Amino acid sequence: MSHCARLALRLPVATTPNMRWMVETGQPRVVPDVSAYPDWVELPGTEWIRSQISAPIRVNGEVIGFLNLDSNVPNRFCDADAEPIQSFANQAAAAIRNADLYDALRQQAEDLERRVEERTAELEQERAQLQTILDTMSEGVIYDEKLSVRYINRALTELTGYRIDEWKGFLEPLRSQSMSSDELQQMVHSLYEGVGSVHKRELRFRRKDGTEFDAHLTCTHVLNSDGDVVGAVTVVRDVSQEKVLERQKAQFVAYASHELRTPITNLKTRLYLMRQQPERMEDHWQILEDVTERMRRLVEDLLDMSRFDRGTISIQRRNVILQPLVRDVVRVQQPEAERKNLTLVCHLPADPLRIFADPERIVQVVTNLVTNAINYTPAGGNVTIDVMPAWDAESGDQSAIIAVEDTGIGIDDMHLPYIFQPFYRVGGTIEGTGLGLSITQQIVELHGGEITVDSVPGQGSTFRVRLPLASVSPMTALSGTGGTFHRP
Ligand code: ADP
């Protein structure tokens, strides 16, 4: 009876001659009787083997192993057995190769899938970043391909009133009434001239609601890999406000230089006259004082403005009572009101309103509002200052309100949104810098308050300043009533 077994052996090819032979020839080898085989190498665990047949397993021309059949009976195998064993070994080799190929393929597919997932995540992140940038930009953005608009951002919809589904043509929806369709076409073509370059243009645009604005366009071409223009990104910025301010600044510079030159000439004339007419010294003094005061005010406003611009304004806050500050302003402005034949009255509450503020700056705020009221109210009118406490039911915050009301010329609705901007002035007749309200608003906001205005042209204006009341500590509360405070 023959005996076969599975052996788990590692046989060194180099020192096992029949294996080496099979590696070199690729042929099967039959050993009918190991005792008659001079090169037989006996290893521990293989002593029982008497007869053997071996076939190399070749994958891609390389021997990767052997198929061995062992028997304890001599001459159990003969040369005729070699062929079927080799063909079995070949089938095993094919199966192993297929399995290897399949493994490699699966590995590749997994790698590919992972890489696609990673890339998809990267792309998604990039897309989200781009979307956030486009959504949070304050400028409008148009992306077109060959002048056909593919995308507009949120800011452009807010700026123009048009959604992407309402967009026709490239810039056609925004064409101003002052421009013909042909002119717009020419402008668009000039924007698209020159490969790969950036073009800038200023243009007047029309919103969906018919209103118009000055726009600044920056058009950047999008090129394909051959360098052909396939589209463009156009950034649209509303520059109307900048233009208004530019104009006002230019006006202001002209005004300020004129304003400074006139008093300087006046000063020189007066100095000359003072020498010529020493007996009229009093008159000259008065004029010198007025002129220098006007120059001082102008220079102070300019300095304040530039300090606000640079953020270097300093306010010295402390606990103060509001009423005496307002009373001071009224005392100083009363003669001016009388000179203009105006009635200036002031209503102050009996209970002191304590604020945590820079008293000089608060005086500046009230002075600006009262002088404006006096300046913009014709003779015979009234200027009324009302100071009162207020309490916000929702937040529980307590504040002081200073309302300056006049029966003057008022301010048209179209100007109201701009009067707090620096250099903005409605009319050109009354002297002023256009800086007063801007400085006033900034001071009020630095104190955590706010300023609002109601106005009816021809009837008058009311400016209201709200300032938070100082939080009252037990110490100040008691000392305010003259009591003594003992710490427990
Ligand atoms: P200005 O130095 O010109 O008074 P302001 O900044 O104080 O500058 O005010 C800006 C503009 O607001 C003024 O030019 C004026 O047209 C308008 N204005 C301000 N206060 C009043 C008011 N009480 N009544 C009417 N118009 C006012």
Coordinates of C-alpha atoms and ligand atoms in Angstrom, one line a residue:
M1 CA 0.0 0.0 0.0
S2 CA 1.3 3.4 -0.9
H3 CA 1.3 6.4 1.6
C4 CA 0.9 10.0 0.6
A5 CA 1.1 13.0 2.9
R6 CA 1.1 16.7 2.8
L7 CA 4.5 18.1 3.8
A8 CA 5.1 21.6 5.0
L9 CA 8.8 21.9 4.1
R10 CA 11.0 24.7 2.9
L11 CA 13.5 23.1 0.6
P12 CA 16.5 25.2 -0.4
V13 CA 16.6 25.0 -4.2
A14 CA 20.3 25.8 -4.5
T15 CA 21.3 22.7 -2.4
T16 CA 18.7 20.3 -3.8
P17 CA 20.0 19.2 -7.2
N18 CA 16.7 17.8 -8.7
M19 CA 15.0 21.1 -7.8
R20 CA 17.8 23.1 -9.3
W21 CA 17.5 21.0 -12.5
M22 CA 13.7 21.6 -12.7
V23 CA 14.3 25.4 -12.2
E24 CA 16.8 25.4 -15.0
T25 CA 14.9 23.1 -17.5
G26 CA 11.4 23.8 -16.5
Q27 CA 10.7 20.1 -16.9
P28 CA 9.1 17.6 -14.4
R29 CA 11.3 15.0 -12.7
V30 CA 10.5 11.4 -11.8
V31 CA 12.5 9.7 -9.1
P32 CA 11.2 6.0 -9.2
D33 CA 13.4 4.9 -6.4
V34 CA 15.2 7.4 -4.1
S35 CA 17.8 4.8 -3.1
A36 CA 18.9 4.5 -6.7
Y37 CA 19.2 8.2 -7.1
P38 CA 22.6 9.6 -6.2
D39 CA 21.6 13.2 -5.7
W40 CA 18.7 12.5 -3.4
V41 CA 18.8 14.9 -0.4
E42 CA 17.1 13.5 2.7
L43 CA 15.7 16.1 5.0
P44 CA 14.2 15.5 8.4
G45 CA 10.6 14.3 8.0
T46 CA 11.1 12.9 4.5
E47 CA 12.9 9.7 5.4
W48 CA 9.9 7.6 4.5
I49 CA 9.8 8.7 0.9
R50 CA 10.8 6.0 -1.5
S51 CA 9.5 7.3 -4.8
Q52 CA 8.7 10.9 -6.0
I53 CA 7.4 12.8 -8.9
S54 CA 7.9 16.6 -9.1
A55 CA 6.7 19.3 -11.5
P56 CA 7.7 23.0 -11.5
I57 CA 5.0 25.5 -11.2
R58 CA 5.8 28.4 -13.6
V59 CA 4.2 31.8 -13.6
N60 CA 5.3 34.2 -16.2
G61 CA 8.4 32.1 -17.1
E62 CA 9.5 32.0 -13.4
V63 CA 9.4 28.9 -11.2
I64 CA 7.5 29.9 -8.2
G65 CA 7.1 26.4 -6.6
F66 CA 6.9 22.7 -7.2
L67 CA 4.1 20.2 -7.2
N68 CA 5.4 17.0 -5.5
L69 CA 3.8 13.6 -5.2
D70 CA 5.7 11.4 -2.7
S71 CA 5.2 7.7 -2.0
N72 CA 6.6 5.2 0.6
V73 CA 6.6 2.5 -2.1
P74 CA 9.6 2.4 -4.5
N75 CA 8.7 2.6 -8.2
R76 CA 5.3 4.0 -7.4
F77 CA 5.9 6.6 -10.1
C78 CA 7.3 6.2 -13.6
D79 CA 8.2 8.6 -16.5
A80 CA 4.6 8.2 -18.0
D81 CA 3.2 10.0 -14.9
A82 CA 5.3 13.1 -15.6
E83 CA 3.1 14.6 -18.2
P84 CA -0.3 14.6 -16.4
I85 CA 1.5 15.9 -13.3
Q86 CA 3.1 18.7 -15.3
S87 CA -0.2 19.6 -16.9
F88 CA -1.8 19.7 -13.5
A89 CA 1.1 22.0 -12.3
N90 CA 0.5 24.2 -15.4
Q91 CA -3.2 24.5 -14.5
A92 CA -2.2 25.4 -10.9
A93 CA 0.2 28.0 -12.3
A94 CA -2.6 29.5 -14.5
A95 CA -4.9 29.6 -11.5
I96 CA -2.2 31.3 -9.3
R97 CA -1.5 33.8 -12.1
N98 CA -5.2 34.6 -12.5
A99 CA -5.6 35.0 -8.7
D100 CA -2.5 37.3 -8.7
L101 CA -3.9 39.3 -11.6
Y102 CA -7.3 39.6 -9.9
D103 CA -5.6 40.7 -6.7
A104 CA -3.6 43.4 -8.5
L105 CA -6.7 44.5 -10.3
R106 CA -8.7 44.7 -7.2
Q107 CA -5.9 46.6 -5.4
Q108 CA -5.7 49.0 -8.4
A109 CA -9.5 49.5 -8.3
E110 CA -9.4 50.2 -4.6
D111 CA -6.5 52.7 -5.0
L112 CA -8.4 54.4 -7.8
E113 CA -11.6 54.6 -5.8
R114 CA -9.7 56.1 -2.8
R115 CA -7.9 58.6 -5.0
V116 CA -11.2 59.6 -6.7
E117 CA -12.8 60.0 -3.2
E118 CA -9.9 62.1 -2.0
R119 CA -9.9 64.3 -5.1
T120 CA -13.7 64.6 -4.9
A121 CA -13.4 65.8 -1.3
E122 CA -10.6 68.2 -2.4
L123 CA -12.7 69.5 -5.2
E124 CA -15.8 69.9 -3.0
Q125 CA -13.7 71.8 -0.5
E126 CA -12.3 74.1 -3.2
R127 CA -15.8 74.6 -4.6
A128 CA -17.2 75.4 -1.1
Q129 CA -14.3 77.9 -0.6
L130 CA -14.9 79.5 -3.9
Q131 CA -18.6 79.7 -3.3
T132 CA -18.0 81.3 0.1
I133 CA -15.6 83.8 -1.4
L134 CA -18.0 84.7 -4.2
D135 CA -21.0 84.9 -1.7
T136 CA -19.2 87.2 0.8
M137 CA -17.6 89.5 -1.8
S138 CA -19.2 92.9 -1.8
E139 CA -18.4 93.3 -5.5
G140 CA -20.6 91.8 -8.1
V141 CA -19.1 88.9 -10.2
I142 CA -20.2 87.7 -13.7
Y143 CA -18.8 84.6 -15.3
D144 CA -19.5 84.2 -19.0
E145 CA -18.5 81.8 -21.7
K146 CA -18.3 83.5 -25.1
L147 CA -20.5 86.3 -23.8
S148 CA -23.2 83.9 -22.6
V149 CA -23.6 84.5 -18.8
R150 CA -23.2 81.3 -16.8
Y151 CA -23.0 82.6 -13.3
I152 CA -23.6 85.8 -11.3
N153 CA -22.9 86.1 -7.6
R154 CA -25.3 87.2 -4.8
A155 CA -23.7 90.7 -4.6
L156 CA -24.5 91.4 -8.2
T157 CA -28.1 90.3 -7.7
E158 CA -28.3 92.7 -4.7
L159 CA -26.6 95.4 -6.6
T160 CA -28.7 95.2 -9.8
G161 CA -31.9 93.4 -8.8
Y162 CA -31.5 90.8 -11.5
R163 CA -31.3 87.0 -10.8
I164 CA -29.4 84.7 -13.2
D165 CA -32.6 83.4 -14.7
E166 CA -33.6 87.0 -15.6
W167 CA -30.3 87.7 -17.4
K168 CA -30.2 88.1 -21.1
G169 CA -27.2 88.9 -23.2
F170 CA -23.9 89.8 -21.6
L171 CA -24.3 93.3 -20.1
E172 CA -27.5 94.2 -21.9
P173 CA -29.8 94.1 -18.8
L174 CA -27.6 96.8 -17.2
R175 CA -27.4 99.1 -20.2
S176 CA -28.0 102.7 -19.1
Q177 CA -30.5 104.8 -20.9
S178 CA -27.7 107.1 -21.9
M179 CA -26.1 104.4 -24.0
S180 CA -27.3 102.8 -27.2
S181 CA -27.3 99.0 -27.7
D182 CA -24.5 99.5 -30.4
E183 CA -22.4 101.5 -28.1
L184 CA -22.7 98.8 -25.4
Q185 CA -21.7 96.1 -28.0
Q186 CA -18.6 98.1 -28.9
M187 CA -17.7 98.5 -25.3
V188 CA -18.1 94.8 -24.7
H189 CA -15.9 94.0 -27.7
S190 CA -13.2 96.3 -26.5
L191 CA -13.4 94.6 -23.1
Y192 CA -12.8 91.3 -24.9
E193 CA -9.9 92.6 -27.0
G194 CA -6.4 91.3 -26.3
V195 CA -5.8 87.8 -25.3
G196 CA -5.2 86.9 -21.6
S197 CA -5.2 90.5 -20.4
V198 CA -7.2 92.4 -17.7
H199 CA -9.4 95.2 -18.8
K200 CA -10.8 98.0 -16.6
R201 CA -13.6 100.3 -17.5
E202 CA -16.0 102.8 -15.8
L203 CA -19.5 102.7 -17.0
R204 CA -23.0 103.9 -16.0
F205 CA -25.4 101.0 -15.3
R206 CA -29.1 100.7 -14.8
R207 CA -30.7 98.6 -12.1
K208 CA -33.9 96.5 -12.6
D209 CA -35.8 99.2 -10.7
G210 CA -34.6 101.8 -13.2
T211 CA -32.2 103.7 -10.9
E212 CA -28.7 104.1 -12.3
F213 CA -25.2 103.9 -10.7
D214 CA -21.6 104.3 -11.7
A215 CA -19.9 101.0 -12.0
H216 CA -16.2 100.0 -12.3
L217 CA -15.6 96.8 -14.3
T218 CA -12.6 94.6 -14.2
C219 CA -12.7 91.9 -16.9
T220 CA -10.2 89.1 -16.8
H221 CA -10.1 86.5 -19.6
V222 CA -10.3 82.8 -18.9
L223 CA -8.1 80.9 -21.3
N224 CA -8.1 77.2 -22.3
S225 CA -4.9 75.1 -22.5
D226 CA -4.4 76.3 -26.1
G227 CA -4.4 79.9 -24.9
D228 CA -7.8 80.7 -26.5
V229 CA -10.2 83.0 -24.7
V230 CA -13.2 80.8 -23.6
G231 CA -14.8 83.2 -21.3
A232 CA -14.3 85.9 -18.7
V233 CA -14.7 86.9 -15.1
T234 CA -16.1 90.4 -14.7
V235 CA -16.0 92.1 -11.3
V236 CA -18.5 94.9 -11.0
R237 CA -18.1 97.5 -8.2
D238 CA -20.6 100.3 -7.4
V239 CA -18.4 103.5 -7.3
S240 CA -21.3 106.0 -7.1
Q241 CA -20.6 106.9 -3.5
E242 CA -16.8 107.2 -4.1
K243 CA -17.6 109.6 -6.9
V244 CA -19.9 111.7 -4.8
L245 CA -17.3 111.8 -2.1
E246 CA -14.5 112.6 -4.5
R247 CA -16.5 115.5 -5.9
Q248 CA -17.3 116.7 -2.3
K249 CA -13.6 116.4 -1.3
A250 CA -12.6 118.4 -4.3
Q251 CA -15.3 121.0 -3.5
F252 CA -14.1 120.9 0.1
V253 CA -10.5 121.6 -0.7
A254 CA -11.6 124.4 -2.9
Y255 CA -13.8 125.7 -0.1
A256 CA -11.3 125.3 2.7
S257 CA -8.5 127.0 0.8
H258 CA -10.9 129.9 -0.1
E259 CA -12.1 129.9 3.6
L260 CA -8.6 130.2 4.8
R261 CA -7.4 132.7 2.2
T262 CA -10.3 135.1 2.9
P263 CA -9.7 135.5 6.6
I264 CA -5.9 135.7 6.1
T265 CA -6.5 138.7 3.7
N266 CA -8.9 140.1 6.3
L267 CA -6.4 139.7 9.0
K268 CA -3.8 141.6 7.0
T269 CA -6.2 144.4 6.1
R270 CA -7.2 144.7 9.8
L271 CA -3.6 144.8 10.9
Y272 CA -2.9 147.5 8.4
L273 CA -6.0 149.5 9.5
M274 CA -5.1 149.1 13.2
R275 CA -1.9 150.9 12.5
Q276 CA -3.7 153.6 10.4
Q277 CA -6.7 154.1 12.7
P278 CA -5.6 153.3 16.3
E279 CA -8.7 155.2 17.5
R280 CA -11.0 152.4 16.1
M281 CA -9.1 149.7 17.8
E282 CA -12.2 148.1 19.4
D283 CA -13.9 147.5 16.0
H284 CA -10.8 145.9 14.6
W285 CA -10.3 143.7 17.6
Q286 CA -13.8 142.3 17.3
I287 CA -13.3 141.4 13.6
L288 CA -9.9 139.9 14.3
E289 CA -11.5 137.7 17.0
D290 CA -14.3 136.6 14.7
V291 CA -12.0 135.8 11.9
T292 CA -9.5 133.9 14.0
E293 CA -12.4 132.0 15.6
R294 CA -13.7 130.9 12.2
M295 CA -10.2 129.8 11.2
R296 CA -9.8 127.9 14.4
R297 CA -13.1 126.0 13.9
L298 CA -12.2 125.0 10.4
V299 CA -8.8 123.8 11.4
E300 CA -10.2 121.9 14.5
D301 CA -12.8 120.2 12.3
L302 CA -10.1 119.1 9.8
L303 CA -7.9 117.8 12.6
D304 CA -10.7 115.9 14.2
M305 CA -11.7 114.4 10.9
S306 CA -8.2 113.2 10.2
R307 CA -7.9 111.8 13.7
F308 CA -11.1 109.9 13.2
D309 CA -9.8 108.6 9.8
R310 CA -6.6 107.4 11.5
G311 CA -8.5 106.1 14.5
T312 CA -6.4 108.2 16.9
I313 CA -9.1 110.3 18.4
S314 CA -8.8 110.3 22.2
I315 CA -11.8 110.7 24.5
Q316 CA -11.4 111.1 28.2
R317 CA -14.5 109.5 29.8
R318 CA -15.6 110.1 33.3
N319 CA -18.9 110.2 35.3
V320 CA -20.5 113.6 34.5
I321 CA -24.0 115.1 34.8
L322 CA -25.4 116.0 31.4
Q323 CA -27.6 119.0 32.3
P324 CA -24.8 121.5 33.1
L325 CA -23.0 120.7 29.8
V326 CA -26.2 121.4 27.7
R327 CA -26.8 124.6 29.8
D328 CA -23.2 125.8 28.9
V329 CA -23.9 125.3 25.2
V330 CA -27.2 127.3 25.4
R331 CA -25.4 130.1 27.3
V332 CA -22.7 130.4 24.6
Q333 CA -25.2 130.1 21.7
Q334 CA -27.9 132.3 23.0
P335 CA -26.3 135.6 21.7
E336 CA -25.9 134.0 18.3
A337 CA -29.6 133.0 18.2
E338 CA -30.6 136.5 19.3
R339 CA -28.4 138.0 16.6
K340 CA -30.3 136.0 14.1
N341 CA -33.6 136.8 15.7
L342 CA -34.3 133.2 16.7
T343 CA -35.8 131.9 20.0
L344 CA -33.5 129.4 21.6
V345 CA -35.2 127.4 24.5
C346 CA -34.0 124.5 26.5
H347 CA -35.9 122.0 28.7
L348 CA -33.9 120.1 31.2
P349 CA -35.2 117.4 33.6
A350 CA -34.8 118.1 37.3
D351 CA -33.2 114.8 38.1
P352 CA -29.5 114.7 37.1
L353 CA -28.7 112.4 34.2
R354 CA -25.3 110.8 34.8
I355 CA -23.4 109.7 31.8
F356 CA -19.9 108.2 31.4
A357 CA -18.5 110.5 28.8
D358 CA -15.9 113.1 27.7
P359 CA -17.6 116.3 28.7
E360 CA -15.7 118.4 26.1
R361 CA -16.8 116.0 23.3
I362 CA -20.4 116.1 24.5
V363 CA -20.3 119.9 24.5
Q364 CA -18.9 119.7 20.9
V365 CA -21.8 117.4 19.9
V366 CA -24.5 119.7 21.3
T367 CA -22.8 122.8 19.9
N368 CA -22.7 121.3 16.4
L369 CA -26.4 120.4 16.5
V370 CA -27.4 123.8 17.9
T371 CA -25.2 125.8 15.5
N372 CA -26.6 123.8 12.6
A373 CA -30.2 124.5 13.9
I374 CA -29.3 128.2 14.1
N375 CA -27.6 128.3 10.7
Y376 CA -30.4 126.5 8.9
T377 CA -33.4 128.3 10.5
P378 CA -34.6 131.6 9.0
A379 CA -35.1 134.6 11.3
G380 CA -38.2 134.5 13.5
G381 CA -37.9 130.7 14.0
N382 CA -37.4 128.5 17.0
V383 CA -34.7 126.2 18.2
T384 CA -35.7 123.9 21.1
I385 CA -33.4 121.6 23.1
D386 CA -35.1 118.8 25.0
V387 CA -33.2 116.6 27.4
M388 CA -34.9 113.6 28.9
P389 CA -34.3 110.2 30.3
A390 CA -35.4 107.1 28.3
W391 CA -35.8 103.4 29.1
D392 CA -35.7 100.6 26.6
A393 CA -38.5 98.1 27.6
E394 CA -36.8 95.2 25.7
S395 CA -33.2 95.5 26.9
G396 CA -33.8 97.5 30.1
D397 CA -31.1 99.9 29.1
Q398 CA -31.4 103.5 30.4
S399 CA -30.3 106.4 28.3
A400 CA -30.4 110.2 28.0
I401 CA -31.9 111.7 25.0
I402 CA -30.9 115.1 23.7
A403 CA -33.3 116.4 21.0
V404 CA -32.5 119.5 19.0
E405 CA -35.5 120.7 17.1
D406 CA -35.7 123.6 14.7
T407 CA -38.3 125.3 12.6
G408 CA -35.8 125.7 9.7
I409 CA -35.4 124.8 6.1
G410 CA -35.4 121.1 6.7
I411 CA -33.6 118.4 4.6
D412 CA -35.0 116.7 1.6
D413 CA -35.4 112.9 1.9
M414 CA -32.9 112.3 -0.9
H415 CA -30.1 114.0 1.1
L416 CA -31.0 112.4 4.5
P417 CA -29.0 109.2 4.0
Y418 CA -25.8 111.2 3.3
I419 CA -25.7 114.1 5.7
F420 CA -23.6 112.2 8.2
Q421 CA -20.9 111.6 5.6
P422 CA -17.8 113.7 5.7
F423 CA -17.9 116.7 3.4
Y424 CA -21.5 116.2 2.5
R425 CA -23.4 119.5 2.2
V426 CA -26.9 120.1 0.9
G427 CA -26.7 123.7 -0.2
G428 CA -23.8 125.9 -1.0
T429 CA -24.9 129.2 0.5
I430 CA -24.4 128.9 4.2
E431 CA -20.8 128.7 5.4
G432 CA -19.8 125.2 6.7
T433 CA -17.4 122.4 6.1
G434 CA -19.8 119.5 5.8
L435 CA -17.7 117.9 8.6
G436 CA -19.8 118.8 11.7
L437 CA -22.4 116.0 11.5
S438 CA -19.8 113.4 10.6
I439 CA -17.7 114.3 13.6
T440 CA -20.8 114.5 15.8
Q441 CA -21.9 111.0 14.8
Q442 CA -18.5 109.5 15.4
I443 CA -18.3 111.1 18.9
V444 CA -21.7 109.8 19.8
E445 CA -20.9 106.3 18.5
L446 CA -17.6 106.3 20.5
H447 CA -19.8 106.8 23.6
G448 CA -21.9 103.8 22.7
G449 CA -24.8 106.0 21.6
E450 CA -26.6 106.8 18.4
I451 CA -27.9 109.8 16.4
T452 CA -31.0 110.0 14.3
V453 CA -32.8 112.7 12.3
D454 CA -36.3 113.5 11.3
S455 CA -36.9 116.3 8.9
V456 CA -39.6 117.9 6.7
P457 CA -38.4 120.3 4.1
G458 CA -39.7 123.8 4.8
Q459 CA -40.9 122.9 8.3
G460 CA -37.8 121.9 10.2
S461 CA -35.5 119.1 11.5
T462 CA -35.1 117.2 14.8
F463 CA -31.8 115.6 15.6
R464 CA -31.9 113.1 18.4
V465 CA -28.8 111.9 20.3
R466 CA -29.1 108.9 22.6
L467 CA -26.4 108.3 25.1
P468 CA -26.3 105.4 27.6
L469 CA -26.6 106.4 31.2
A470 CA -23.7 105.6 33.5
S471 CA -24.3 102.5 35.5
V472 CA -24.8 103.7 39.1
S473 CA -22.7 102.0 41.7
P474 CA -24.0 101.9 45.3
M475 CA -21.2 104.3 46.3
T476 CA -22.1 107.0 43.8
A477 CA -25.9 106.5 44.5
L478 CA -25.4 107.2 48.2
S479 CA -22.9 110.0 47.8
G480 CA -25.3 111.6 45.3
T481 CA -28.0 111.8 48.0
G482 CA -25.5 112.8 50.7
G483 CA -25.8 109.5 52.6
T484 CA -23.0 107.5 54.1
F485 CA -22.0 104.1 52.9
H486 CA -20.7 101.5 55.3
R487 CA -19.2 98.3 53.9
P488 CA -20.8 95.3 55.6
Ligands
ADP1 P1 -22.1 122.0 7.6 O1 -20.7 122.4 8.1 O2 -22.3 122.2 6.2 O3 -23.2 122.4 8.5 P2 -22.7 119.4 8.7 O4 -22.0 118.1 8.6 O5 -22.9 119.9 10.1 O6 -21.9 120.4 7.8 O7 -24.1 119.2 8.0 C1 -24.2 118.6 6.7 C2 -25.3 119.2 5.9 O8 -26.6 118.8 6.5 C3 -25.4 120.7 5.9 O9 -24.6 121.2 4.9 C4 -26.9 121.0 5.8 O10 -27.2 121.0 4.4 C5 -27.6 119.8 6.4 N1 -28.0 120.1 7.8 C6 -27.4 119.9 8.9 N2 -28.2 120.3 10.0 C7 -29.3 120.8 9.4 C8 -30.5 121.4 10.0 N3 -30.7 121.6 11.3 N4 -31.4 121.9 9.1 C9 -31.3 121.7 7.8 N5 -30.2 121.2 7.2 C10 -29.2 120.7 8.0

